[in-house]
PDB file of C-alpha atoms in Angstrom:
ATOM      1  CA  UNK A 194     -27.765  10.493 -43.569  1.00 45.00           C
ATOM      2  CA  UNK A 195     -27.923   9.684 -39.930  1.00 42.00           C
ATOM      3  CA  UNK A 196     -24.753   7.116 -40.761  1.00 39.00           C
ATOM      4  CA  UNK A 197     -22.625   9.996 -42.303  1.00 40.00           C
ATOM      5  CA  UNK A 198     -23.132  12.121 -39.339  1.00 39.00           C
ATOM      6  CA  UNK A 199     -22.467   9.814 -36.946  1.00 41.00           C
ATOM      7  CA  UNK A 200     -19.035   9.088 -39.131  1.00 38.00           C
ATOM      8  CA  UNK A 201     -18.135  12.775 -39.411  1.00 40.00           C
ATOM      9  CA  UNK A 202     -18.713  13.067 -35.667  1.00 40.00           C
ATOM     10  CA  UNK A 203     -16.262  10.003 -34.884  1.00 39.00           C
ATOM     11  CA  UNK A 204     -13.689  11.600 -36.670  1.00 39.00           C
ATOM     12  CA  UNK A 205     -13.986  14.723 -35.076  1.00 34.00           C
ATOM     13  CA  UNK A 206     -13.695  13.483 -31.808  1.00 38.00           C
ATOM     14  CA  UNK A 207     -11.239  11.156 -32.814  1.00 34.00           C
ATOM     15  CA  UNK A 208      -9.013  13.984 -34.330  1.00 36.00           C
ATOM     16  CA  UNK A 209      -9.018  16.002 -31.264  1.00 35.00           C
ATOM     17  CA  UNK A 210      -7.747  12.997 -28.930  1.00 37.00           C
ATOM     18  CA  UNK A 211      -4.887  12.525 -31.103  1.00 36.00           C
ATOM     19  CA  UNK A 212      -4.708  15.982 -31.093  1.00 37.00           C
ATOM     20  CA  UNK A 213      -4.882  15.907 -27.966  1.00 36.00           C
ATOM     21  CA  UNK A 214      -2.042  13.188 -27.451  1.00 36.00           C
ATOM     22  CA  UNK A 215       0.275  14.978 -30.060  1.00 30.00           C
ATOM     23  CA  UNK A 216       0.311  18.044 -28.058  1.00 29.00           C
ATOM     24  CA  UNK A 217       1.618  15.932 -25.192  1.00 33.00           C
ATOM     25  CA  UNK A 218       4.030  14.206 -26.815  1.00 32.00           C
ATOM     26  CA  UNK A 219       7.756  14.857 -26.122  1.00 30.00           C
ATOM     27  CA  UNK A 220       6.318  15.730 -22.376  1.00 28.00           C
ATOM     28  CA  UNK A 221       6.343  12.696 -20.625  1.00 29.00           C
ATOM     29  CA  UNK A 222       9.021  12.845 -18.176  1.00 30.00           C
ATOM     30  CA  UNK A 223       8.328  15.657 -15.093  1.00 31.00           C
ATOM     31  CA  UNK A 224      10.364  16.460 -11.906  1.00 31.00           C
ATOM     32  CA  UNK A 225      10.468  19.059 -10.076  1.00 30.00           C
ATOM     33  CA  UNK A 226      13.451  21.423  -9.161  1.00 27.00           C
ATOM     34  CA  UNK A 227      12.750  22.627  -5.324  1.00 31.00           C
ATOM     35  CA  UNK A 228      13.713  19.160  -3.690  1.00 35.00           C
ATOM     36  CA  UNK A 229       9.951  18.609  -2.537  1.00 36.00           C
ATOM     37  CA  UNK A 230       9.519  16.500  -5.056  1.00 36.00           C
ATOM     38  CA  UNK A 231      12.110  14.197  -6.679  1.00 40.00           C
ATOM     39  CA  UNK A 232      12.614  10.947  -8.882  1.00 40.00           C
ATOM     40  CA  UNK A 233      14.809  10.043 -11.835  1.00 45.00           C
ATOM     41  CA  UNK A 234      13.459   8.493 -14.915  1.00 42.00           C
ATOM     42  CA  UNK A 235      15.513   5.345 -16.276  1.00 48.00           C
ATOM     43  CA  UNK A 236      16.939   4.532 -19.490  1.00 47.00           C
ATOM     44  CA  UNK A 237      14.768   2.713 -20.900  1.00 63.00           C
ATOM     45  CA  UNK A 238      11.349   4.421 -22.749  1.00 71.00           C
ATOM     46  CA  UNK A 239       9.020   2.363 -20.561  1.00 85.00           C
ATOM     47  CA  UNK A 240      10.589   2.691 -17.068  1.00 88.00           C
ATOM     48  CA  UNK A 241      11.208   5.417 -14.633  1.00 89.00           C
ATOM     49  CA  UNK A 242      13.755   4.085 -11.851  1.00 92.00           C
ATOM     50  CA  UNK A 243      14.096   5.838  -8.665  1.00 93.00           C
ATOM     51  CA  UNK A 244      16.905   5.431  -6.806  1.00 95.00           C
ATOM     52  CA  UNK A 245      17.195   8.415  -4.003  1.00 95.00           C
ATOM     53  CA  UNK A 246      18.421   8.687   0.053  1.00 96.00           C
ATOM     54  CA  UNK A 247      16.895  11.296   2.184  1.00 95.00           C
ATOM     55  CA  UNK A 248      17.478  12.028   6.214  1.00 97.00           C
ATOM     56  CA  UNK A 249      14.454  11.337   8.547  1.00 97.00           C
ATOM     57  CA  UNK A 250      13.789  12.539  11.523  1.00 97.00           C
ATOM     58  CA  UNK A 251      12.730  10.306  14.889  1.00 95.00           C
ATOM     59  CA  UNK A 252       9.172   9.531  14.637  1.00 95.00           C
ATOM     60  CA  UNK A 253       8.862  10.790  11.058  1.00 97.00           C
ATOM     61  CA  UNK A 254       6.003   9.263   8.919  1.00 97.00           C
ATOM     62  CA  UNK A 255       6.807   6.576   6.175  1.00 98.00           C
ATOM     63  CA  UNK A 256       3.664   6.462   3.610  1.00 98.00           C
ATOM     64  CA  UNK A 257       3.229   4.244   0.218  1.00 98.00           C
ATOM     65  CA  UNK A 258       0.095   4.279  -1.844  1.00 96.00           C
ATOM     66  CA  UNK A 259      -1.501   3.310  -4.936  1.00 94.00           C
ATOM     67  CA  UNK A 260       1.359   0.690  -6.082  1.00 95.00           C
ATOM     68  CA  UNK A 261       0.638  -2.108  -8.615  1.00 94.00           C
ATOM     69  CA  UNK A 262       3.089  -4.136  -7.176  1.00 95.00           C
ATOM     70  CA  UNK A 263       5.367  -5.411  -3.913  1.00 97.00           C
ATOM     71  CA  UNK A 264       5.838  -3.446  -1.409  1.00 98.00           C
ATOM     72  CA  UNK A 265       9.193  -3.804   1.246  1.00 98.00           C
ATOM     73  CA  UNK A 266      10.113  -2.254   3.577  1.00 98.00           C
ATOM     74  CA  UNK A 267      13.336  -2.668   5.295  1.00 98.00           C
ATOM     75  CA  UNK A 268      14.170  -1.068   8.858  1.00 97.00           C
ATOM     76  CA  UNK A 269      17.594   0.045  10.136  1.00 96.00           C
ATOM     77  CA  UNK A 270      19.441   1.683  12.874  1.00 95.00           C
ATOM     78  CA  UNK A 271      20.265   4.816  10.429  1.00 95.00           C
ATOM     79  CA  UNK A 272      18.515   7.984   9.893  1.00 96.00           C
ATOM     80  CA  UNK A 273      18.614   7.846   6.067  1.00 96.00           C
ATOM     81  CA  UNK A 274      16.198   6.658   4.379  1.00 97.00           C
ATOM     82  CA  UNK A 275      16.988   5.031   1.199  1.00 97.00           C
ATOM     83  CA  UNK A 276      14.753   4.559  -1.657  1.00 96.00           C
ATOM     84  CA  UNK A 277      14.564   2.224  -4.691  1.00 97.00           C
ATOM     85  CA  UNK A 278      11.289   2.242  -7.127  1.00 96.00           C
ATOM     86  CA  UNK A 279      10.929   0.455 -10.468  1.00 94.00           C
ATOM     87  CA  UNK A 280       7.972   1.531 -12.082  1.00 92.00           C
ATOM     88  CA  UNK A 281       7.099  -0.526 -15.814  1.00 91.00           C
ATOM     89  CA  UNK A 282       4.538   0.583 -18.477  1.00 85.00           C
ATOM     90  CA  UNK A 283       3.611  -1.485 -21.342  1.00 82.00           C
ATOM     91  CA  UNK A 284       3.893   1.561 -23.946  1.00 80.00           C
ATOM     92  CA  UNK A 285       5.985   4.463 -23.092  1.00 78.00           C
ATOM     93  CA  UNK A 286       3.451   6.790 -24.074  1.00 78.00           C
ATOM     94  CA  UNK A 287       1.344   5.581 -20.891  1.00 75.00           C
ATOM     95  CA  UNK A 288       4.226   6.455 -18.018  1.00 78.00           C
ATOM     96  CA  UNK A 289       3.099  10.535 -17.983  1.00 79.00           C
ATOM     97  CA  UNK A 290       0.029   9.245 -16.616  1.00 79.00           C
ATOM     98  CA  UNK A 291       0.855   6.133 -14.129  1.00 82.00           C
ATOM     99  CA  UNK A 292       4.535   7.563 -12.531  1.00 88.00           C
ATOM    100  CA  UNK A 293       6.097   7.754  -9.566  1.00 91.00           C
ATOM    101  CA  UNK A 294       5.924  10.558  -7.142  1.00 93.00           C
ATOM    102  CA  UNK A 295       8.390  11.031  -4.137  1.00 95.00           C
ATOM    103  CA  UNK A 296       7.896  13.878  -1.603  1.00 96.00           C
ATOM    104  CA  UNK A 297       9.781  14.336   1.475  1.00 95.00           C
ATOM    105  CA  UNK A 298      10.614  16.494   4.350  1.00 96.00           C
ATOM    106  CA  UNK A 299      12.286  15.983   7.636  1.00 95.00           C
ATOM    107  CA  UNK A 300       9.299  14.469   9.541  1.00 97.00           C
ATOM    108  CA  UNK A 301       7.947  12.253   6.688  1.00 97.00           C
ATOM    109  CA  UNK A 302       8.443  10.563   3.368  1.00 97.00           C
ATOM    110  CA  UNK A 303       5.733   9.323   1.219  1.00 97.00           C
ATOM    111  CA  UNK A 304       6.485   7.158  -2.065  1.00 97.00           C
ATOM    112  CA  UNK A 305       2.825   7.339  -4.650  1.00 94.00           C
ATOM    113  CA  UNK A 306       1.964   5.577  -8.165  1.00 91.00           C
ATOM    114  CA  UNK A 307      -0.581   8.395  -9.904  1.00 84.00           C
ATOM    115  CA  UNK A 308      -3.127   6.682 -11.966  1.00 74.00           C
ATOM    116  CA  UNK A 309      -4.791   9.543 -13.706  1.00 66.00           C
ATOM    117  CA  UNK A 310      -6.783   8.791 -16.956  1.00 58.00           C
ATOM    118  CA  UNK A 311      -4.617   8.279 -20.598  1.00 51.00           C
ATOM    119  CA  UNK A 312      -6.141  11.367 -21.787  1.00 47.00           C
ATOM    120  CA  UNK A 313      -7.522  11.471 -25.094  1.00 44.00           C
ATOM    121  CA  UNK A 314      -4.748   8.412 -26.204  1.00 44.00           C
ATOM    122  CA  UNK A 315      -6.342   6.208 -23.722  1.00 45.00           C
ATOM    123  CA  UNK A 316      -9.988   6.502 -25.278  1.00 42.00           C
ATOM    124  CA  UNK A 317      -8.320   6.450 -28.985  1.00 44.00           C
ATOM    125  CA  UNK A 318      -6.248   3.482 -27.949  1.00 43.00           C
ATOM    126  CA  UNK A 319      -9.713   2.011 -26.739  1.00 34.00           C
ATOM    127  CA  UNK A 320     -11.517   2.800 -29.823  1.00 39.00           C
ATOM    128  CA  UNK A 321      -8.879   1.239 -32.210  1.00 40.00           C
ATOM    129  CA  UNK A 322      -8.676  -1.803 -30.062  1.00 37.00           C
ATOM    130  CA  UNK A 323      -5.255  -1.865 -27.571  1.00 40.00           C
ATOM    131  CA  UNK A 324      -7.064  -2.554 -24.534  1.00 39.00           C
ATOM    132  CA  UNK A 325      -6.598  -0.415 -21.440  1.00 40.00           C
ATOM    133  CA  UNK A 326      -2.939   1.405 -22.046  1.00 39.00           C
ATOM    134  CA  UNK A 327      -1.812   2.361 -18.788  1.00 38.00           C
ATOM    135  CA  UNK A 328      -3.696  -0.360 -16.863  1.00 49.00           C
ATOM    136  CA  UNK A 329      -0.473  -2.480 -17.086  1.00 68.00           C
ATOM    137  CA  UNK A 330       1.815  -0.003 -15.030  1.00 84.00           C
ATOM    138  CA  UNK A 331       3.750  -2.349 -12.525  1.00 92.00           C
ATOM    139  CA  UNK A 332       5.490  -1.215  -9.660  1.00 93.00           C
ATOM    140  CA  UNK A 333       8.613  -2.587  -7.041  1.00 96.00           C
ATOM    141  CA  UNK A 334       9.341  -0.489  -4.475  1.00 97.00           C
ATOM    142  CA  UNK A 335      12.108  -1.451  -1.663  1.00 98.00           C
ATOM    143  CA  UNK A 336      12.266   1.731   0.984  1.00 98.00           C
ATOM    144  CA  UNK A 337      14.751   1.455   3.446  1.00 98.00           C
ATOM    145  CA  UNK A 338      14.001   3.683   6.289  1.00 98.00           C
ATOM    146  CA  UNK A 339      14.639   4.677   9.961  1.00 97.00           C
ATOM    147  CA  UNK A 340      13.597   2.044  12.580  1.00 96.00           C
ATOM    148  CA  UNK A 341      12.345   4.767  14.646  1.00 95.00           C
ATOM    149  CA  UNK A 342       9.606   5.945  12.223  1.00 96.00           C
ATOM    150  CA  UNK A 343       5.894   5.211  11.802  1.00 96.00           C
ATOM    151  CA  UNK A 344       5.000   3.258   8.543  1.00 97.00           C
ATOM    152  CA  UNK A 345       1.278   3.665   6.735  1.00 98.00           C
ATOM    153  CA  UNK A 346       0.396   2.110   2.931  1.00 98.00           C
ATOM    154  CA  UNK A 347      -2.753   1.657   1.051  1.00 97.00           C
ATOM    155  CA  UNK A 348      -3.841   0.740  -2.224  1.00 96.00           C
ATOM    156  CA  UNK A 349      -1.175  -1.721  -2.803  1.00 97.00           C
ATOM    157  CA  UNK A 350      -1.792  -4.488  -4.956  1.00 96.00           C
ATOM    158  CA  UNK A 351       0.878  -7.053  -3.804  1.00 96.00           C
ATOM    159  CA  UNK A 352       2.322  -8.153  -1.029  1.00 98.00           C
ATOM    160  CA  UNK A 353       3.373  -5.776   1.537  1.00 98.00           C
ATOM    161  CA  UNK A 354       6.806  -6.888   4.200  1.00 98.00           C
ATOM    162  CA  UNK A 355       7.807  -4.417   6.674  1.00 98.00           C
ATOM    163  CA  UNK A 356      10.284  -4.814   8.911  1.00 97.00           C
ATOM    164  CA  UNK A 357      10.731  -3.813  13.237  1.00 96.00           C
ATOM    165  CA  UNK A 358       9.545  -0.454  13.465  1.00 95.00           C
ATOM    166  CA  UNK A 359       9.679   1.567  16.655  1.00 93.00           C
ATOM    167  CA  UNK A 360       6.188   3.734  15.557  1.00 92.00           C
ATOM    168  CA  UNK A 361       2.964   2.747  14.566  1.00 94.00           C
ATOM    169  CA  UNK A 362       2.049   1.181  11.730  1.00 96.00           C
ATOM    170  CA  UNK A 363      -1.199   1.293   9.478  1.00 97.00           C
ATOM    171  CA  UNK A 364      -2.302  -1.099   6.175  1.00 98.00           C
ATOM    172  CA  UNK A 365      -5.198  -0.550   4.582  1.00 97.00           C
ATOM    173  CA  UNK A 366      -6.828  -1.709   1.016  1.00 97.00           C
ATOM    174  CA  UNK A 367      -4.116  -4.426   0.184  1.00 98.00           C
ATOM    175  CA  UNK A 368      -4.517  -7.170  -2.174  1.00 97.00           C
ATOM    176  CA  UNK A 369      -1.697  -9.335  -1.275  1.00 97.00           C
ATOM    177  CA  UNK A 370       0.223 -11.080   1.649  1.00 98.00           C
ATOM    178  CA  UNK A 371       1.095  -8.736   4.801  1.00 98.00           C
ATOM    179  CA  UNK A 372       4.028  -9.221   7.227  1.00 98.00           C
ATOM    180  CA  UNK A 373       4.846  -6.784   9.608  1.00 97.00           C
ATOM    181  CA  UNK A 374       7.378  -8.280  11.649  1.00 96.00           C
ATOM    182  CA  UNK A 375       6.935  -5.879  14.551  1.00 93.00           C
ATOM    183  CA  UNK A 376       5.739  -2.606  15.795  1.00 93.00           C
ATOM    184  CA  UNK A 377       5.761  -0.969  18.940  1.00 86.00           C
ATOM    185  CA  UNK A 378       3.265   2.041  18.619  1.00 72.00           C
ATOM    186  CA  UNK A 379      -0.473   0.986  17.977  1.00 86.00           C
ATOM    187  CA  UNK A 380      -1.214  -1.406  14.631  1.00 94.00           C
ATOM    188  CA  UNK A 381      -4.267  -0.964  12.303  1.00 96.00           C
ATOM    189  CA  UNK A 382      -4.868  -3.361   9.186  1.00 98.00           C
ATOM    190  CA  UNK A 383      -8.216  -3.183   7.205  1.00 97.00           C
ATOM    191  CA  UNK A 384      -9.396  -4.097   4.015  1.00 97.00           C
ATOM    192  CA  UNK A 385      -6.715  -7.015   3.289  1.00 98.00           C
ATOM    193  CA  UNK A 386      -7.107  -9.205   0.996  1.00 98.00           C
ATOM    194  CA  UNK A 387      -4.625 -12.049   1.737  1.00 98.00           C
ATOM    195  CA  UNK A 388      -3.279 -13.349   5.005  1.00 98.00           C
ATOM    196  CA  UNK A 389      -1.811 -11.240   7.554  1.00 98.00           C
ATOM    197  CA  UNK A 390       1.017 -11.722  10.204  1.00 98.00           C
ATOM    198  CA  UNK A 391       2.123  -9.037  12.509  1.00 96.00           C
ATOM    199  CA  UNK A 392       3.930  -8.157  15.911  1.00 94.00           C
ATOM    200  CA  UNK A 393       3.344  -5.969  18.606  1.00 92.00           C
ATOM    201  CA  UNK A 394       5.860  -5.555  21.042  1.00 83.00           C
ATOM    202  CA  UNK A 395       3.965  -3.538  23.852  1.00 79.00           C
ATOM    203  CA  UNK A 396       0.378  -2.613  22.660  1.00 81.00           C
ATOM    204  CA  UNK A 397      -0.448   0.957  23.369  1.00 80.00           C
ATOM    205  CA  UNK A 398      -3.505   2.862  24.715  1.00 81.00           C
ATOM    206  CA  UNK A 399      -4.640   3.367  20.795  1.00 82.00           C
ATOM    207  CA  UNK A 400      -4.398  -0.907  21.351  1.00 85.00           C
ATOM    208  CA  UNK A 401      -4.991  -2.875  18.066  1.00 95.00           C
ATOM    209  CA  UNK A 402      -7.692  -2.704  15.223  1.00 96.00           C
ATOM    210  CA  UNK A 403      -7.569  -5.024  12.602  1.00 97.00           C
ATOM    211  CA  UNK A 404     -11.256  -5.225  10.335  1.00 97.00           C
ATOM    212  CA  UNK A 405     -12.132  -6.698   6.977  1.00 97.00           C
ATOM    213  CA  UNK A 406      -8.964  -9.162   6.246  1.00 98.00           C
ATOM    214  CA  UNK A 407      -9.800 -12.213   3.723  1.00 97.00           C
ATOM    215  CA  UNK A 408      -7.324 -14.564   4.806  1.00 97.00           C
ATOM    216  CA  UNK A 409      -5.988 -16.019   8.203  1.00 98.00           C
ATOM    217  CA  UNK A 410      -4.735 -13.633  10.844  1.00 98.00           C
ATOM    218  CA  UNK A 411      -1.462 -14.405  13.214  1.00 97.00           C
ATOM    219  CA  UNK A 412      -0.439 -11.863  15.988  1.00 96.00           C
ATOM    220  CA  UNK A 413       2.422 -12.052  17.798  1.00 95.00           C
ATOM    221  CA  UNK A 414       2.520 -11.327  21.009  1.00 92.00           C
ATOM    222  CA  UNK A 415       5.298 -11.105  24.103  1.00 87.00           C
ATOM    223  CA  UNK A 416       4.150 -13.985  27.398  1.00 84.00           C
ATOM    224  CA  UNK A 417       4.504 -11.166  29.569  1.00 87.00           C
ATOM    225  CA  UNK A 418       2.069  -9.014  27.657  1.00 88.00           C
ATOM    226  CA  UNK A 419      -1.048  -7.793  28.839  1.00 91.00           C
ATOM    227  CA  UNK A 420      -4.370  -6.687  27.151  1.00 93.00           C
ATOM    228  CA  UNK A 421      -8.266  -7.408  26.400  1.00 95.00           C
ATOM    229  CA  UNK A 422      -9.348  -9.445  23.234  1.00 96.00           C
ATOM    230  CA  UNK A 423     -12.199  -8.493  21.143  1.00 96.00           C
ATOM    231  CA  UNK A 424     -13.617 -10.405  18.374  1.00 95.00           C
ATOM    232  CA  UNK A 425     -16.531  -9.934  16.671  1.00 94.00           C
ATOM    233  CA  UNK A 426     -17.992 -11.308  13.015  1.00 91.00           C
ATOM    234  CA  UNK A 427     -15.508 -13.822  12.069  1.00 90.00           C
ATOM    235  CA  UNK A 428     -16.034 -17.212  10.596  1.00 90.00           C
ATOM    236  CA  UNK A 429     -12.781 -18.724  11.199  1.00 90.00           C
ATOM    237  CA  UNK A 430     -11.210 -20.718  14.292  1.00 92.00           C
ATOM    238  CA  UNK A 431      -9.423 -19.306  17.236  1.00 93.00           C
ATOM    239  CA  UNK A 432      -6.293 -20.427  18.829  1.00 93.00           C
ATOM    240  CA  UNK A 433      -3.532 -19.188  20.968  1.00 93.00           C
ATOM    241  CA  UNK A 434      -0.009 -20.204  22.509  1.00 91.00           C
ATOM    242  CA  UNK A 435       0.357 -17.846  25.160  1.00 90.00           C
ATOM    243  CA  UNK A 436       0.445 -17.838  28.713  1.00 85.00           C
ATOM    244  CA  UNK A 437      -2.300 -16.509  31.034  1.00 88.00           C
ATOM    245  CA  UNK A 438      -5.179 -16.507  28.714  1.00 93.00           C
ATOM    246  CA  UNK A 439      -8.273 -16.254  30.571  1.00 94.00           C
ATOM    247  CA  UNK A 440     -11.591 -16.657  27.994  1.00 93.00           C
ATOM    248  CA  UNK A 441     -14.295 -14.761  28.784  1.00 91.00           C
ATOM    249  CA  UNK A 442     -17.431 -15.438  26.044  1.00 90.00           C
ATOM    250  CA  UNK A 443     -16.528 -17.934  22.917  1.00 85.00           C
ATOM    251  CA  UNK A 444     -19.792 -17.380  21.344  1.00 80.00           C
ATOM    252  CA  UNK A 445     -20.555 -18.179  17.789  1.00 76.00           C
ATOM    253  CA  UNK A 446     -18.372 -15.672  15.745  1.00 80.00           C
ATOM    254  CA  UNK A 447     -17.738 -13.902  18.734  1.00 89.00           C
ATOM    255  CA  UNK A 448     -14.569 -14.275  21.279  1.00 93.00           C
ATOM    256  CA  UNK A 449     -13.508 -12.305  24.164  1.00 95.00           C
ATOM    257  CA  UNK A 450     -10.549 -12.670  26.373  1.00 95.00           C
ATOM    258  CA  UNK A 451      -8.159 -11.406  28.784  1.00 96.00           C
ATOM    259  CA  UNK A 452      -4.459 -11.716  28.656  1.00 94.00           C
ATOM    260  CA  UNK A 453      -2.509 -11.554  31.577  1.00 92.00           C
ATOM    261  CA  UNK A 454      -3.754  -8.793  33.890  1.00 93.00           C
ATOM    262  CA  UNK A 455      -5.689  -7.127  30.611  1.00 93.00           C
ATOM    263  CA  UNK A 456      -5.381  -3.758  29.264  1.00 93.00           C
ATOM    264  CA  UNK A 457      -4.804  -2.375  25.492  1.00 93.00           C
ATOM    265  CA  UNK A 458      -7.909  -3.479  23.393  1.00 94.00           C
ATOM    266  CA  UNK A 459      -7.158  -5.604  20.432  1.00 95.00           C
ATOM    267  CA  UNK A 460     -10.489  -5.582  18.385  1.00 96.00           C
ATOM    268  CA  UNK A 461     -10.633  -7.677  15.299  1.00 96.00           C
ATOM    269  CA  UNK A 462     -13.727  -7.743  13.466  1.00 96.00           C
ATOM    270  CA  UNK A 463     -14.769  -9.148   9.893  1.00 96.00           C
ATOM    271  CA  UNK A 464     -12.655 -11.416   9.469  1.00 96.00           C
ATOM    272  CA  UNK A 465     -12.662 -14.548   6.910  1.00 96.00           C
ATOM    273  CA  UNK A 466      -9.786 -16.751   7.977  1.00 95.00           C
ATOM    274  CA  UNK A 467      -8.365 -18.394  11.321  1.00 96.00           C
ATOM    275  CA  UNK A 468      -6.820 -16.168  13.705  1.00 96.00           C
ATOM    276  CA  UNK A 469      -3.736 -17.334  15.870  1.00 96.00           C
ATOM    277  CA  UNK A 470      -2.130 -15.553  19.510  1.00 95.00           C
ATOM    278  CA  UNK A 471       1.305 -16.439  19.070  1.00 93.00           C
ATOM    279  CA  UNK A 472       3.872 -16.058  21.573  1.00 87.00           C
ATOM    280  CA  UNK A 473       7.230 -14.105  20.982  1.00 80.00           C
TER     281      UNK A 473
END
């Protein structure tokens, strides 16, 4: 007895998911007619492909997030920014519920991957035995975007490359390789799974917070520069090419130290790799 209700309540729960999918179907693809939101969906039933161009202003805001994938991007002397997104799903019935989203105004532009839940196909799929559906979305994205612009991306599972930026820039929760080949505002990195190399041209009062990276660290720095050096809880070595480096405490997993005539902070703390002061 106990058997047969059990199997009359599977099927009843498994009728409304696919119920529940079925009234979906033929709705996969969304965009949005105002211009807040944009992106085009490609030809193929697994793919949406964005390929867009939108005018920033100075100092506008450049954010990525929740990508399954590499991240790039490019800096130039224009004020367009240009945008180019492949976004994969293993069944075509999973890309309602892992696409792309683009919004965008004059002072920012921010590229996301939504991972919401399958729905009641994503249990069914689950209960007959195909795995995880959408969990196989994979994303490329390639933005290229105003020099004079801040940049900020999290949740990125790949490796992230940005290029000179002339604003601040801010990378958190990546699992993957960072390069940031320069930025002139104040630089925050946290939560980094993989090695990270950066630039700072001329570190700022905000200074330089990097916390929580898994991997070797390299910073690099102008000779001329000058600013304090705080390290705490790091189990890696410490070395440095620059000029006028004047070492203050070199404790274990601790290391404090002036460059030049001091002055932006640069704290770095929790770090599991080998940290290196380059010079520029």
């Amino acid at each position: 007895m106990k058997l047969k209700i059990f199997v009359a309540t599977l099927a009843i729960i498994v009728a409304w998911f696919a119920g529940h999918h079925l009234f979906h179907a033929g709705h996969i693809f969304h965009a949005s007619s105002g211009g807040a939101q944009s992106f085009t969906v490609g030809t193929g039933a697994n793919e949406q492909i964005v390929n867009d161009s939108y005018t920033l202003a100075p100092g506008a805001r450049v954010e990525v997030s929740g990508i399954n994938g590499p991240v790039e991007i490019v800096t130039t002397d224009s004020n367009v920014a240009e945008i180019h997104v492949e976004n994969y799903v293993s069944d075509a019935r999973d890309l309602e519920y892992h696409k792309i989203t683009v919004e965008h105004g004059a002072d920012f532009l921010t590229v996301r991957a939504e991972n919401r839940g399958n729905g009641g196909w994503g249990f069914l799929r689950w209960l007959v035995g195909h795995g995880g559906g959408g969990r196989s979305a994979h994303q490329h994205v390639l933005l290229k975007v105003p020099r004079q612009v801040e940049v900020a991306t999290s949740g990125i599972n790949g490796e992230v490359r940005v290029g000179e930026l002339e604003g601040a820039v801010r990378v958190s929760g990546v699992n993957g390789e960072v390069t940031v080949a320069r930025a002139a505002g104040d630089a925050q990195f946290s939560g980094v799974n993989g090695n990270v190399t950066f630039g700072v041209a001329n570190p700022t009062d905000e200074g330089v917070r990097v916390s929580g990276i898994n991997g070797d660290i390299v910073l690099r720095l102008a000779q001329d520069v000058n600013a304090d050096v705080r390290m705490s809880g790091f189990s890696g070595e410490v070395d440095y090419d620059l000029k006028n480096v004047t070492i203050k405490d070199a404790a274990r997993s601790k290391w404090i130290a002036r460059i030049g005539a001091g002055g932006p902070l640069i704290r770095m703390s929790g770090i599991h790799g080998n940290v290196h002061f380059a010079g520029v």
